[in-house]
CSV table of C-alpha atoms in Angstrom, one decimal:
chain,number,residue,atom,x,y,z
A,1,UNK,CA,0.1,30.9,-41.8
A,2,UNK,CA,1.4,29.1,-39.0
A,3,UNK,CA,-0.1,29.7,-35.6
A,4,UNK,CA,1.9,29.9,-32.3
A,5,UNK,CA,0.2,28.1,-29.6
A,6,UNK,CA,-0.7,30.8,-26.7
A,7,UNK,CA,0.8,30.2,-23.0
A,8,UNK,CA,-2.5,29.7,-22.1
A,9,UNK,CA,-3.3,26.9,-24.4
A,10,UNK,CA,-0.3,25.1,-23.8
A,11,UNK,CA,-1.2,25.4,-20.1
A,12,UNK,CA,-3.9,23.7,-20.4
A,13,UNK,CA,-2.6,21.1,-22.7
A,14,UNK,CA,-0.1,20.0,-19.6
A,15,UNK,CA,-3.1,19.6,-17.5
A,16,UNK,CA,-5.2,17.3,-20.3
A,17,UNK,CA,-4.7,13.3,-20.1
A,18,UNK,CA,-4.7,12.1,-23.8
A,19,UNK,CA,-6.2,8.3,-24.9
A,20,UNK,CA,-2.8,6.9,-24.3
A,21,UNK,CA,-2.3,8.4,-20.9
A,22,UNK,CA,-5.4,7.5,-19.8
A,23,UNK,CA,-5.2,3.7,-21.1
A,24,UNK,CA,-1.9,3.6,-18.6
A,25,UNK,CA,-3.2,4.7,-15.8
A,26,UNK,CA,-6.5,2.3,-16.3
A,27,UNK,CA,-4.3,-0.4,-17.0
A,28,UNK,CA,-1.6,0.1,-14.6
A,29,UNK,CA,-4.3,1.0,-12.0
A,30,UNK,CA,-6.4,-2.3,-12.5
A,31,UNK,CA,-2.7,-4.4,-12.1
A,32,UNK,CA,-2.0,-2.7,-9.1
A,33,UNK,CA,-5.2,-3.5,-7.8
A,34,UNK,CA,-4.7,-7.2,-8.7
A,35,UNK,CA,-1.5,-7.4,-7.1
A,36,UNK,CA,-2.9,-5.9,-3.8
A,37,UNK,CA,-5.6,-7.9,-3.4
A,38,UNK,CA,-3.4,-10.6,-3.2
A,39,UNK,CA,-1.4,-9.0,-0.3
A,40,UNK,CA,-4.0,-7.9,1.6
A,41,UNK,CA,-6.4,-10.7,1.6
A,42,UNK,CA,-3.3,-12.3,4.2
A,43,UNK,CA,-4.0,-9.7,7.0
A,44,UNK,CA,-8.3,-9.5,6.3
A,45,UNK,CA,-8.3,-13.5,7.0
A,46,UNK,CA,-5.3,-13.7,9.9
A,47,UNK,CA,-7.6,-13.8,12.7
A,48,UNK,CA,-9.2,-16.8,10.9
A,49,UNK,CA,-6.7,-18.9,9.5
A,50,UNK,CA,-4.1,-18.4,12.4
A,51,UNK,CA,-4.9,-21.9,14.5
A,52,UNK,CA,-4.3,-24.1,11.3
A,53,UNK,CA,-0.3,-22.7,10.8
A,54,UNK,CA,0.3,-23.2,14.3
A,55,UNK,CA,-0.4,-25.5,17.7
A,56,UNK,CA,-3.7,-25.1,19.1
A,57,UNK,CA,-4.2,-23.9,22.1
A,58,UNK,CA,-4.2,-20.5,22.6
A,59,UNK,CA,-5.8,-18.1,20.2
A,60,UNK,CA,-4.3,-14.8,20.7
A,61,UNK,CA,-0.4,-16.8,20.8
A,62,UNK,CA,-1.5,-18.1,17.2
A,63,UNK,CA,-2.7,-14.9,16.5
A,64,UNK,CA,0.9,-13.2,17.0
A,65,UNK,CA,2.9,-15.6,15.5
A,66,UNK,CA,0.7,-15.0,12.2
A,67,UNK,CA,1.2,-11.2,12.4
A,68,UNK,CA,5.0,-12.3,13.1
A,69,UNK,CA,4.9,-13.8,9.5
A,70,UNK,CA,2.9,-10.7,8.4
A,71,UNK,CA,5.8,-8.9,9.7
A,72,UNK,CA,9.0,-10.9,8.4
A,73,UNK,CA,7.3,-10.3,4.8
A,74,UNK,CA,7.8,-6.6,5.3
A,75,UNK,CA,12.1,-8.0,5.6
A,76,UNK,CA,11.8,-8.5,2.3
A,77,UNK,CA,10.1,-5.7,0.8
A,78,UNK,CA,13.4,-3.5,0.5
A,79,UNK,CA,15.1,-6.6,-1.2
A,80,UNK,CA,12.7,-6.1,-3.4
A,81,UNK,CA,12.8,-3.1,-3.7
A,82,UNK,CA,16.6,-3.1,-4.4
A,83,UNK,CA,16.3,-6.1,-6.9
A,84,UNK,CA,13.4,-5.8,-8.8
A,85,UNK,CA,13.8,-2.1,-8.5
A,86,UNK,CA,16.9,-2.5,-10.5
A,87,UNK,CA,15.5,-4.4,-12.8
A,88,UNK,CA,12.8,-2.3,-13.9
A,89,UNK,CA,15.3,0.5,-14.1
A,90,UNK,CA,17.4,-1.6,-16.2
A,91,UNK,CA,14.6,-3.9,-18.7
A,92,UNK,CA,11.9,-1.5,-18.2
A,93,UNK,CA,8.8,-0.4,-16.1
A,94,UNK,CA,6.5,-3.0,-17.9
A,95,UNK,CA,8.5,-5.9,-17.6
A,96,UNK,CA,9.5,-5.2,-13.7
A,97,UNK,CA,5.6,-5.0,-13.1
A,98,UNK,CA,4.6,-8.3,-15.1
A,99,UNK,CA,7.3,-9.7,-12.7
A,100,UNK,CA,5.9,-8.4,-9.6
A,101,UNK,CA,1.9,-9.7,-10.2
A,102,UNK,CA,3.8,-13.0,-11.2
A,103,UNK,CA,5.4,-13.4,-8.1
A,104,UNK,CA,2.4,-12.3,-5.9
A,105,UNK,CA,-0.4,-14.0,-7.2
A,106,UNK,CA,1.8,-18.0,-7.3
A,107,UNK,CA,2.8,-17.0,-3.5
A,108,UNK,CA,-1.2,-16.5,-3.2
A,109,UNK,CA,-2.0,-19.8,-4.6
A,110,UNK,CA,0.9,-21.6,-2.4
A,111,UNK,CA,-1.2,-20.3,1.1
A,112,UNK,CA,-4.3,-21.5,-0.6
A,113,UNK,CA,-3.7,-25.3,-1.0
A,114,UNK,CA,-1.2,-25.3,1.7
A,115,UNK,CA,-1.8,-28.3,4.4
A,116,UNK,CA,-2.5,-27.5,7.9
A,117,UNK,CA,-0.5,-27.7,10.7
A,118,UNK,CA,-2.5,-30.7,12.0
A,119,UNK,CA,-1.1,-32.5,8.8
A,120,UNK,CA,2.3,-31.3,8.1
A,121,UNK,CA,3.4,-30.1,11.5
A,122,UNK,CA,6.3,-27.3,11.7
A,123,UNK,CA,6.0,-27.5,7.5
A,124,UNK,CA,2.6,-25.8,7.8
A,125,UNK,CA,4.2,-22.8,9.3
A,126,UNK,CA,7.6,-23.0,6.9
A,127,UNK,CA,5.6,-23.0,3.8
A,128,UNK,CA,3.5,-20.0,5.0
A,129,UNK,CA,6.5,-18.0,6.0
A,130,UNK,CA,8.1,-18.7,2.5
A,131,UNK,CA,4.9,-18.3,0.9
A,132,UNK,CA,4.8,-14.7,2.5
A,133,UNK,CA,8.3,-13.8,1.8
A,134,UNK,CA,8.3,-14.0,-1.5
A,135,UNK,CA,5.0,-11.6,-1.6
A,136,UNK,CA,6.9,-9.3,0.7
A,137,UNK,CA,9.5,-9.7,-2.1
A,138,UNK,CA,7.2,-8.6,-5.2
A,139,UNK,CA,5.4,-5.7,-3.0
A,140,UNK,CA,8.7,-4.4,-2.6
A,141,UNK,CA,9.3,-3.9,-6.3
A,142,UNK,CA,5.7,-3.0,-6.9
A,143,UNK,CA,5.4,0.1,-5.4
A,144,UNK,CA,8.4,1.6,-6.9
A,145,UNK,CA,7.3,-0.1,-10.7
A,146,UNK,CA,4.1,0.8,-10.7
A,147,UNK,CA,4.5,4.6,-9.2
A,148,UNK,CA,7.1,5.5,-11.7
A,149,UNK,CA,4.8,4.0,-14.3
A,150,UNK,CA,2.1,6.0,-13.6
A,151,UNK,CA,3.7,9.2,-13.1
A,152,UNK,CA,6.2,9.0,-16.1
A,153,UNK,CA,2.9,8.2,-18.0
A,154,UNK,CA,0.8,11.4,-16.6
A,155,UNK,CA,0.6,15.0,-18.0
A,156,UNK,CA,2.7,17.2,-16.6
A,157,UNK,CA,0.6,19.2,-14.2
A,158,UNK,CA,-1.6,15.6,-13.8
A,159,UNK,CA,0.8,14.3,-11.8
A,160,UNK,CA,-0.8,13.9,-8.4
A,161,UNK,CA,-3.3,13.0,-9.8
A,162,UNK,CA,-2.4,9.9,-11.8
A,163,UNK,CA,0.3,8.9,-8.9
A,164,UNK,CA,-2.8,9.0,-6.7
A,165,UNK,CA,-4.6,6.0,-8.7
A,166,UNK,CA,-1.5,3.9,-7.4
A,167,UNK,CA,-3.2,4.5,-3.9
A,168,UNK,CA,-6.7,3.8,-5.3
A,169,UNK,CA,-5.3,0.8,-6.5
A,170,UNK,CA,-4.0,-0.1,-3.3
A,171,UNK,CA,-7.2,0.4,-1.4
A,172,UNK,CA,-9.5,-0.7,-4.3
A,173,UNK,CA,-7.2,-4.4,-3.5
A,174,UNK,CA,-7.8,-3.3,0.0
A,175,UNK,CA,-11.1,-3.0,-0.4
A,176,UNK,CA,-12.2,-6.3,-2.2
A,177,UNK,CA,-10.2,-8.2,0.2
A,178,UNK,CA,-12.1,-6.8,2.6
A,179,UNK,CA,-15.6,-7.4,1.0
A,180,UNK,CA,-14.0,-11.4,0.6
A,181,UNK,CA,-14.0,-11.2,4.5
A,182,UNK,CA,-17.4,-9.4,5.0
A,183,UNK,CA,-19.2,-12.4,2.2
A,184,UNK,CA,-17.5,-15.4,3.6
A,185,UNK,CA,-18.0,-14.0,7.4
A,186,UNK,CA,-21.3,-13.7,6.3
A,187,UNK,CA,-22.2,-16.7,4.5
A,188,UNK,CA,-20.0,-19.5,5.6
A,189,UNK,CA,-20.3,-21.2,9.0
A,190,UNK,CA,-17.4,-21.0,11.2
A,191,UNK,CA,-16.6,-24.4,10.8
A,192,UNK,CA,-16.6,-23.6,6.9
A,193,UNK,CA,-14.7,-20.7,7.1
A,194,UNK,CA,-11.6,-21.9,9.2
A,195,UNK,CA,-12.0,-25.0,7.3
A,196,UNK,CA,-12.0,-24.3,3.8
A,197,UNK,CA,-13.3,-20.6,3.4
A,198,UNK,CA,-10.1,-18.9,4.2
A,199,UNK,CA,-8.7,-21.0,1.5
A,200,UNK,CA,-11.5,-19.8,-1.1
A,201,UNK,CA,-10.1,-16.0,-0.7
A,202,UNK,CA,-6.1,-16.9,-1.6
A,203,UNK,CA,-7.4,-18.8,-4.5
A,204,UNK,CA,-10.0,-16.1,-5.6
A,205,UNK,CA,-6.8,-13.9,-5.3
A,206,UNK,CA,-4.2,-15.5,-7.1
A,207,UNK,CA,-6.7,-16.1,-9.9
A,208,UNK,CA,-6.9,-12.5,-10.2
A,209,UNK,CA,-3.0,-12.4,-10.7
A,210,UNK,CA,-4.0,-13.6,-14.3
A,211,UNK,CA,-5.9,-10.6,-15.5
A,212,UNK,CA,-3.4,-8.4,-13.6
A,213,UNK,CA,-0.7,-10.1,-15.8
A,214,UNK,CA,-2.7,-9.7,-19.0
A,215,UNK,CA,-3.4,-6.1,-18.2
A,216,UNK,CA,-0.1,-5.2,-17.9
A,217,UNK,CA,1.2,-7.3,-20.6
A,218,UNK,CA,-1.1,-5.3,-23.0
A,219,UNK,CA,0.0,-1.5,-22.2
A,220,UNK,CA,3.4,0.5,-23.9
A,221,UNK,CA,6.6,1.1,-21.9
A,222,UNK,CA,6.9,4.5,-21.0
A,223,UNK,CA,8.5,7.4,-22.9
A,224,UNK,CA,10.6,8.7,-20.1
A,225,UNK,CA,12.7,5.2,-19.7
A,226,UNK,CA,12.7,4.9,-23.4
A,227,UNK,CA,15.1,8.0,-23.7
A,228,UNK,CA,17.4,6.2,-20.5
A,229,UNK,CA,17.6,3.4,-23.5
A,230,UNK,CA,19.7,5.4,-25.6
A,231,UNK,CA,21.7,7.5,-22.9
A,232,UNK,CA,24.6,5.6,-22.8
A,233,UNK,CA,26.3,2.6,-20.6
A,234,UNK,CA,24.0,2.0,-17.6
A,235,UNK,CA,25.3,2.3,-14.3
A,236,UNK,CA,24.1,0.1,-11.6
A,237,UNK,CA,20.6,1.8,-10.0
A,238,UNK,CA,21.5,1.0,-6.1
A,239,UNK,CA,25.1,2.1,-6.3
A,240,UNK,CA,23.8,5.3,-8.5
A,241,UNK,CA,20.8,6.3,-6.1
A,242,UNK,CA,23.0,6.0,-3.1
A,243,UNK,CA,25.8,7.7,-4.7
A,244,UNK,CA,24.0,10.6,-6.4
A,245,UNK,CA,20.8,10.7,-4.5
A,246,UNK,CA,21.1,9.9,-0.8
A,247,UNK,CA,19.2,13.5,0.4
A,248,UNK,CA,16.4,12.5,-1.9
A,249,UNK,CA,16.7,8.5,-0.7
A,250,UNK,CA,16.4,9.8,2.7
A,251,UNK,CA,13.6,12.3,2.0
A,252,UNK,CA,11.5,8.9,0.4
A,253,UNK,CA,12.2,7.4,3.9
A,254,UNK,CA,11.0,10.5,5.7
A,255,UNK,CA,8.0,10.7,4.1
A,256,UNK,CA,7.0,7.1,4.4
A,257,UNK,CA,7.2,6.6,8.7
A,258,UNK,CA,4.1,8.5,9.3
A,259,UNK,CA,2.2,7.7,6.4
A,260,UNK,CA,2.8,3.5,6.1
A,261,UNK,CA,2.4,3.2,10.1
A,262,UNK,CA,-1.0,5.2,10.3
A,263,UNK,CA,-2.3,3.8,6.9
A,264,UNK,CA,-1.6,0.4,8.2
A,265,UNK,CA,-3.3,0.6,11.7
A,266,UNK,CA,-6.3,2.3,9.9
A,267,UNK,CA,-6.7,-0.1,6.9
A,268,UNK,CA,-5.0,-3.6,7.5
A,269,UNK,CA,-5.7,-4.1,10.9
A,270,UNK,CA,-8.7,-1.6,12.7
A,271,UNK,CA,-11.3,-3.8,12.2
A,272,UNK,CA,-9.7,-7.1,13.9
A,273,UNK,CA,-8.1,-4.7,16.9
A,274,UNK,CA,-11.6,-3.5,17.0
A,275,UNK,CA,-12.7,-6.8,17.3
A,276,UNK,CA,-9.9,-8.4,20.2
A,277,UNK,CA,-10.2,-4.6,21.9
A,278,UNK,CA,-13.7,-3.8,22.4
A,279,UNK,CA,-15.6,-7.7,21.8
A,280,UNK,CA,-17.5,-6.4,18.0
A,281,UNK,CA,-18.1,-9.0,15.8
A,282,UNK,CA,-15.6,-9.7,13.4
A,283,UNK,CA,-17.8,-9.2,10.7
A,284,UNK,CA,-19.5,-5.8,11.6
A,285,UNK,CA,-16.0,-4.4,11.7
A,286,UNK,CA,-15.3,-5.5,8.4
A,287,UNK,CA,-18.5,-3.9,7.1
A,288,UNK,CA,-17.3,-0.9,8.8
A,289,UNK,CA,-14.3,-0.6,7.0
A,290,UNK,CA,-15.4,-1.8,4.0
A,291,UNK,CA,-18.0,1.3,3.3
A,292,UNK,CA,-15.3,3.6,5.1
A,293,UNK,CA,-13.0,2.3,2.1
A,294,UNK,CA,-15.2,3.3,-0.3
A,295,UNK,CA,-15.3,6.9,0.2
A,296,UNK,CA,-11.1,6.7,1.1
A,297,UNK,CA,-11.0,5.9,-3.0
A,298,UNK,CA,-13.3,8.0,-3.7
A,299,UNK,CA,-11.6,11.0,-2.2
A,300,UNK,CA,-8.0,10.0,-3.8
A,301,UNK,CA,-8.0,11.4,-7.0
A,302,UNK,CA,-9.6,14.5,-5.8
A,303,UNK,CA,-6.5,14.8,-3.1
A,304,UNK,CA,-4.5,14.4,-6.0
A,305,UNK,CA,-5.7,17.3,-8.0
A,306,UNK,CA,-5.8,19.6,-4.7
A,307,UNK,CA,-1.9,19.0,-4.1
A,308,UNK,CA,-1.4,19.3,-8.2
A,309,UNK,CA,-3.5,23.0,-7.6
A,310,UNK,CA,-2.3,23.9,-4.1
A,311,UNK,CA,1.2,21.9,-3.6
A,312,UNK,CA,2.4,18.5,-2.4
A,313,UNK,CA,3.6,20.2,1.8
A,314,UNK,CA,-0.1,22.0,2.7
A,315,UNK,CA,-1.8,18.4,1.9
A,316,UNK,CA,0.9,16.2,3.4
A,317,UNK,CA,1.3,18.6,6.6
A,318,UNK,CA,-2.4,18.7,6.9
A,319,UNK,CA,-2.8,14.6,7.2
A,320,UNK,CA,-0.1,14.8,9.8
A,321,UNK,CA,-1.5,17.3,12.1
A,322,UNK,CA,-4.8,16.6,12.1
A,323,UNK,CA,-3.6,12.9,13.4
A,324,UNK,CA,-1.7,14.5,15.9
A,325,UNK,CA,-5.2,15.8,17.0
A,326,UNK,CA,-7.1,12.8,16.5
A,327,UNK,CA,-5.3,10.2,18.0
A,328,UNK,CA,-6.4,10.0,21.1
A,329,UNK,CA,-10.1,11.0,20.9
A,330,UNK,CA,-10.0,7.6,17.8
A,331,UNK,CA,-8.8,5.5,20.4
A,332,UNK,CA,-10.5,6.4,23.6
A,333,UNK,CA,-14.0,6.3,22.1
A,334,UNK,CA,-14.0,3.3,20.1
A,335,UNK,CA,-16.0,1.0,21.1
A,336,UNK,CA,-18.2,-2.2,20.5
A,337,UNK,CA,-21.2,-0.6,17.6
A,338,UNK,CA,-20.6,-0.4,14.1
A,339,UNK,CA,-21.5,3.8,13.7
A,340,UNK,CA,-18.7,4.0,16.2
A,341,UNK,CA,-16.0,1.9,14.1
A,342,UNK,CA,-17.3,3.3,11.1
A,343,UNK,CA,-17.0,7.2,12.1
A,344,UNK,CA,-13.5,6.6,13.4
A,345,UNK,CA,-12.4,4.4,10.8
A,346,UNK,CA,-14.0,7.5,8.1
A,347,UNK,CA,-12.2,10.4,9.8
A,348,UNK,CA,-8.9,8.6,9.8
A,349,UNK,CA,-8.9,7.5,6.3
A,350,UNK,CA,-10.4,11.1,4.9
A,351,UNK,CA,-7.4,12.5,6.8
A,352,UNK,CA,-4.8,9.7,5.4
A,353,UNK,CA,-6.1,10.9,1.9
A,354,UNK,CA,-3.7,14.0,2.3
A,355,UNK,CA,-0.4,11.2,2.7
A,356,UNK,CA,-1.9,8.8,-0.3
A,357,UNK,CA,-2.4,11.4,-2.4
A,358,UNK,CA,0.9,12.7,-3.0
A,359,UNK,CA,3.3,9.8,-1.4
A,360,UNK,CA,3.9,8.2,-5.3
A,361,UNK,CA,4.3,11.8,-6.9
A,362,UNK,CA,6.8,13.0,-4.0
A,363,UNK,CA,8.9,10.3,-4.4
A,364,UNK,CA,8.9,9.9,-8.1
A,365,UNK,CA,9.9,13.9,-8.4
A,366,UNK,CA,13.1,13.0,-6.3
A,367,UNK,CA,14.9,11.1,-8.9
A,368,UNK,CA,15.8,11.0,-12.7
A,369,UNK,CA,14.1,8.0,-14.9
A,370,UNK,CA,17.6,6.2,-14.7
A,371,UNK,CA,17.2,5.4,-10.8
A,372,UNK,CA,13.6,6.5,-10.2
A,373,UNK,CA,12.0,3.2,-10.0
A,374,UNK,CA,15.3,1.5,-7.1
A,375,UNK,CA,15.2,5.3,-5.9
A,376,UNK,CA,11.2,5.2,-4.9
A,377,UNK,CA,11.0,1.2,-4.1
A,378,UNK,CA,14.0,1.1,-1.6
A,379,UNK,CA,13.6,3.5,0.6
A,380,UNK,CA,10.0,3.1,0.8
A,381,UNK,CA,10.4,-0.5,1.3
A,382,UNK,CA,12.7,0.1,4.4
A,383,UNK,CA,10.6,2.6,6.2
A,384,UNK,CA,7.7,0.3,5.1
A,385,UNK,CA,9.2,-2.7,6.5
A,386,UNK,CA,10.5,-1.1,10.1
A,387,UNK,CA,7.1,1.1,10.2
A,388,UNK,CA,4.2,-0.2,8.7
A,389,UNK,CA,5.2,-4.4,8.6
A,390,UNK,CA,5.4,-4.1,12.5
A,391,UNK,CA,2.4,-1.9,13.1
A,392,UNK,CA,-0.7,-4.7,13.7
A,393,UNK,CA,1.6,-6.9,15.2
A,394,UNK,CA,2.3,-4.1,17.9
A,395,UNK,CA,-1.2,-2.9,18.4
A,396,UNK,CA,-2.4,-6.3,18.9
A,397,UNK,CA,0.8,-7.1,21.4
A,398,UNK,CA,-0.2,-3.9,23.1
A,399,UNK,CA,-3.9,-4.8,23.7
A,400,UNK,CA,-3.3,-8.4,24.5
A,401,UNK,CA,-0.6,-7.1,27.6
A,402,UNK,CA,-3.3,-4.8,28.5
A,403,UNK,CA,-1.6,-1.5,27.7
A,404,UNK,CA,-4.3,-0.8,24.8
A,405,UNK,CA,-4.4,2.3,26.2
A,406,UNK,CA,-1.1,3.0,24.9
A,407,UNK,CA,-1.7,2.4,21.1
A,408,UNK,CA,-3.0,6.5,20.2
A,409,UNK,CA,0.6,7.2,21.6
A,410,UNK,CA,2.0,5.8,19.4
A,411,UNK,CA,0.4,7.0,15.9
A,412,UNK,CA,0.8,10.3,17.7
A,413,UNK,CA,4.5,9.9,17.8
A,414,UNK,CA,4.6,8.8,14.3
A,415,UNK,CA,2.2,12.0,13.0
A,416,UNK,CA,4.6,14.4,14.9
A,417,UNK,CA,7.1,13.0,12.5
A,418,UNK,CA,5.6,13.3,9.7
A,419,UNK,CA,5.1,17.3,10.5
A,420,UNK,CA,8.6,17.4,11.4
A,421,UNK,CA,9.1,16.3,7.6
A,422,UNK,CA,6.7,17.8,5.5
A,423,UNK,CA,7.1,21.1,6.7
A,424,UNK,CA,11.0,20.9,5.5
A,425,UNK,CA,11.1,18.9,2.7
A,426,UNK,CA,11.3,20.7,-0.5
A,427,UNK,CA,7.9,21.6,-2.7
A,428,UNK,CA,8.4,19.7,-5.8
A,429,UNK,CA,4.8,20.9,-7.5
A,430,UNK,CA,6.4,22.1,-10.5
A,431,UNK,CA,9.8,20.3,-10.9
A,432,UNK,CA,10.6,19.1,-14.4
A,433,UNK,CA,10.7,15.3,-14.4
């Protein structure tokens, strides 16, 4: 006698990873990690490196013009999001994101043995800028890959939770960056460290690009854009999502502007505007971040399964109005100790968990599999590049014209946005993919 599964039962079966799930979102998680080390280990060493890209002289002018090339990157982020978008849309979600750790981790290596401006002159700064161009051009493809990976590869009522390990990902690459600062702060001399240290950290990182590119090399393409495979002619992805799917394109965008902006003012660059704002070592405000990292990727996966229990609009709403309220007490208090850098830096990342959380399921259950990957990456990438690419560079431009005072204003503004949004966008808990 056959027996009919209960409701129940299958219920629960949505909800269970199997071995195969679970290998994906290891695997894909580790690459992702890889892949962000490499871009983030570029704004943890920028207050070191920056006098041997440009003319000496003046710190805080070489400074700027490195956060300018942190900035331009962001340009090409929605290329490549458009492009390599595309192509994982069109080849497949495997082969898009062995292209994107490729890219990331050679562009790594380039900064590493570059030559200094003392040696090449104006080249120094040319091969930087290209250098980080072509890394702005991989992260913009990355996001978009790797999210519809992980979410095409989850259980159905998993699928915060597994979009949420694209976020521990990101700040697990965050994270070791940052410990690469905190070691060679701590161990090198600062002769060493602007000599040859900062060097030591892009090589460390486009090293890693190798296991990244073996992980990912090693795990099955997903089911979801295996049945796009044998739906007929393909139409192109970028013409398609703006043609079929500009509400939802614009909704990714939405959603992005608070959460990019905030995320990178908390995590990229807090601890050196702690440093030029209040005189705290360097190093102490790495530490600082560094632990407050820790429990940010801790917390992930549990945001995940709150919004997979509760909805994606409470937790998203939630991160934005509680930065609306803590703004300008994060600002006006900090100050030169590490408990003081570390409390603020904690709050604001426990409160960013509520964006990372949900921000690769969101915009993964706004599109089909035939345009999902171009449809996530390229709006993203836009608000990312406008938002979050500009965001150290204008705290820092802020502080150094003496209008620090001014910099809670505006992650306020961009928190009020992001209520604005998530209180009308659409509850997508339990659309069918």
């Amino acid at each position: 006698m056959t027996t009919v599964p209960s409701t129940s039962d299958t219920s629960v079966a949505a909800h269970r990873l199997n071995p195969q799930q679970r290998k994906a979102i290891v695997a894909g998680s580790i690459g992702n990690t890889v892949e962000w080390v490499d871009w983030a280990v570029y704004a943890t060493f920028s207050p070191i490196f920056a006098g041997q890209f440009f003319a000496g002289g003046n710190e805080t002018a070489a400074l700027l013009s490195t956060l300018a090339v942190f900035a331009v990157g962001f340009v090409m982020r929605p290329i490549g999001g458009a492009v390599l978008g595309a192509y994982a849309d069109r080849r497949g979600r495997k082969k898009g994101l062995t292209l994107t750790i490729s890219l990331m981790a050679g562009a790594s290596i380039v900064i590493a043995v570059c030559p200094t401006y003392t040696q090449i002159g104006v080249g120094a700064p040319i091969v930087l800028l290209l250098a980080r161009l072509v890394q702005g051009f991989s992260a913009g493809g990355e996001f978009g890959s790797s999210s519809a990976f992980l979410i095409e590869s989850a259980a159905t009522g998993r699928r915060a939770f597994a979009g949420s390990w694209q976020q521990v990902s990101v700040g697990a690459g965050t994270l070791i960056a940052a410990l690469l600062g905190t070691i060679l702060n701590s161990t090198l001399s600062d002769a060493a460290l602007h000599g040859w240290g900062w060097r030591l950290a892009f090589g460390v990182a486009g090293l890693l690009g190798l296991v990244g590119l073996w992980l990912r090399r090693s795990v099955h393409e997903t089911e979801a854009f295996g049945k796009t495979t044998t739906a007929g002619p393909r139409r192109n992805p970028v013409v398609a999502m703006f043609r079929d799917h500009p509400g939802a394109a614009l909704r990714v965008a939405g959603v992005t502007i608070a959460g990019t902006l905030i995320y990178y003012v908390w995590v990229s660059y807090m601890p050196a505007y702690a440093h030029l704002a209040t005189g705290i070592p360097l190093k102490t405000a790495l530490l600082a971040n560094t632990l407050a990292m820790l429990v940010f990727i801790c917390l992930l996966p549990f945001g995940g399964l709150l919004s997979d229990r509760i909805g994606r609009k409470p937790t998203m709403t939630a991160f934005a109005a509680g930065f609306v309220i803590f703004a300008w007490p994060a600002f006006h208090f900090l100050a030169n100790g590490f408990w003081n850098v570390f409390v603020i830096e904690l709050i604001g990342l426990v409160l960013i968990v509520g964006y990372s959380a949900n921000c690769a399921v969101i915009m993964a259950e706004q599109f089909p599999p035939e345009v999902r990957t171009t449809g996530i990456g390229l709006p993203y990438a836009l608000a990312v590049a406008v938002f979050g690419g500009t965001a150290p560079y204008v705290t820092t431009w802020l502080n150094a014209n003496h209008h620090g005072d001014l910099v809670w204003i505006y992650v306020a503004v961009a928190a009020l946005i992001g209520v604005a949004v998530y209180l009308t966008m659409p509850e997508t808990k339990g659309k069918q993919l």
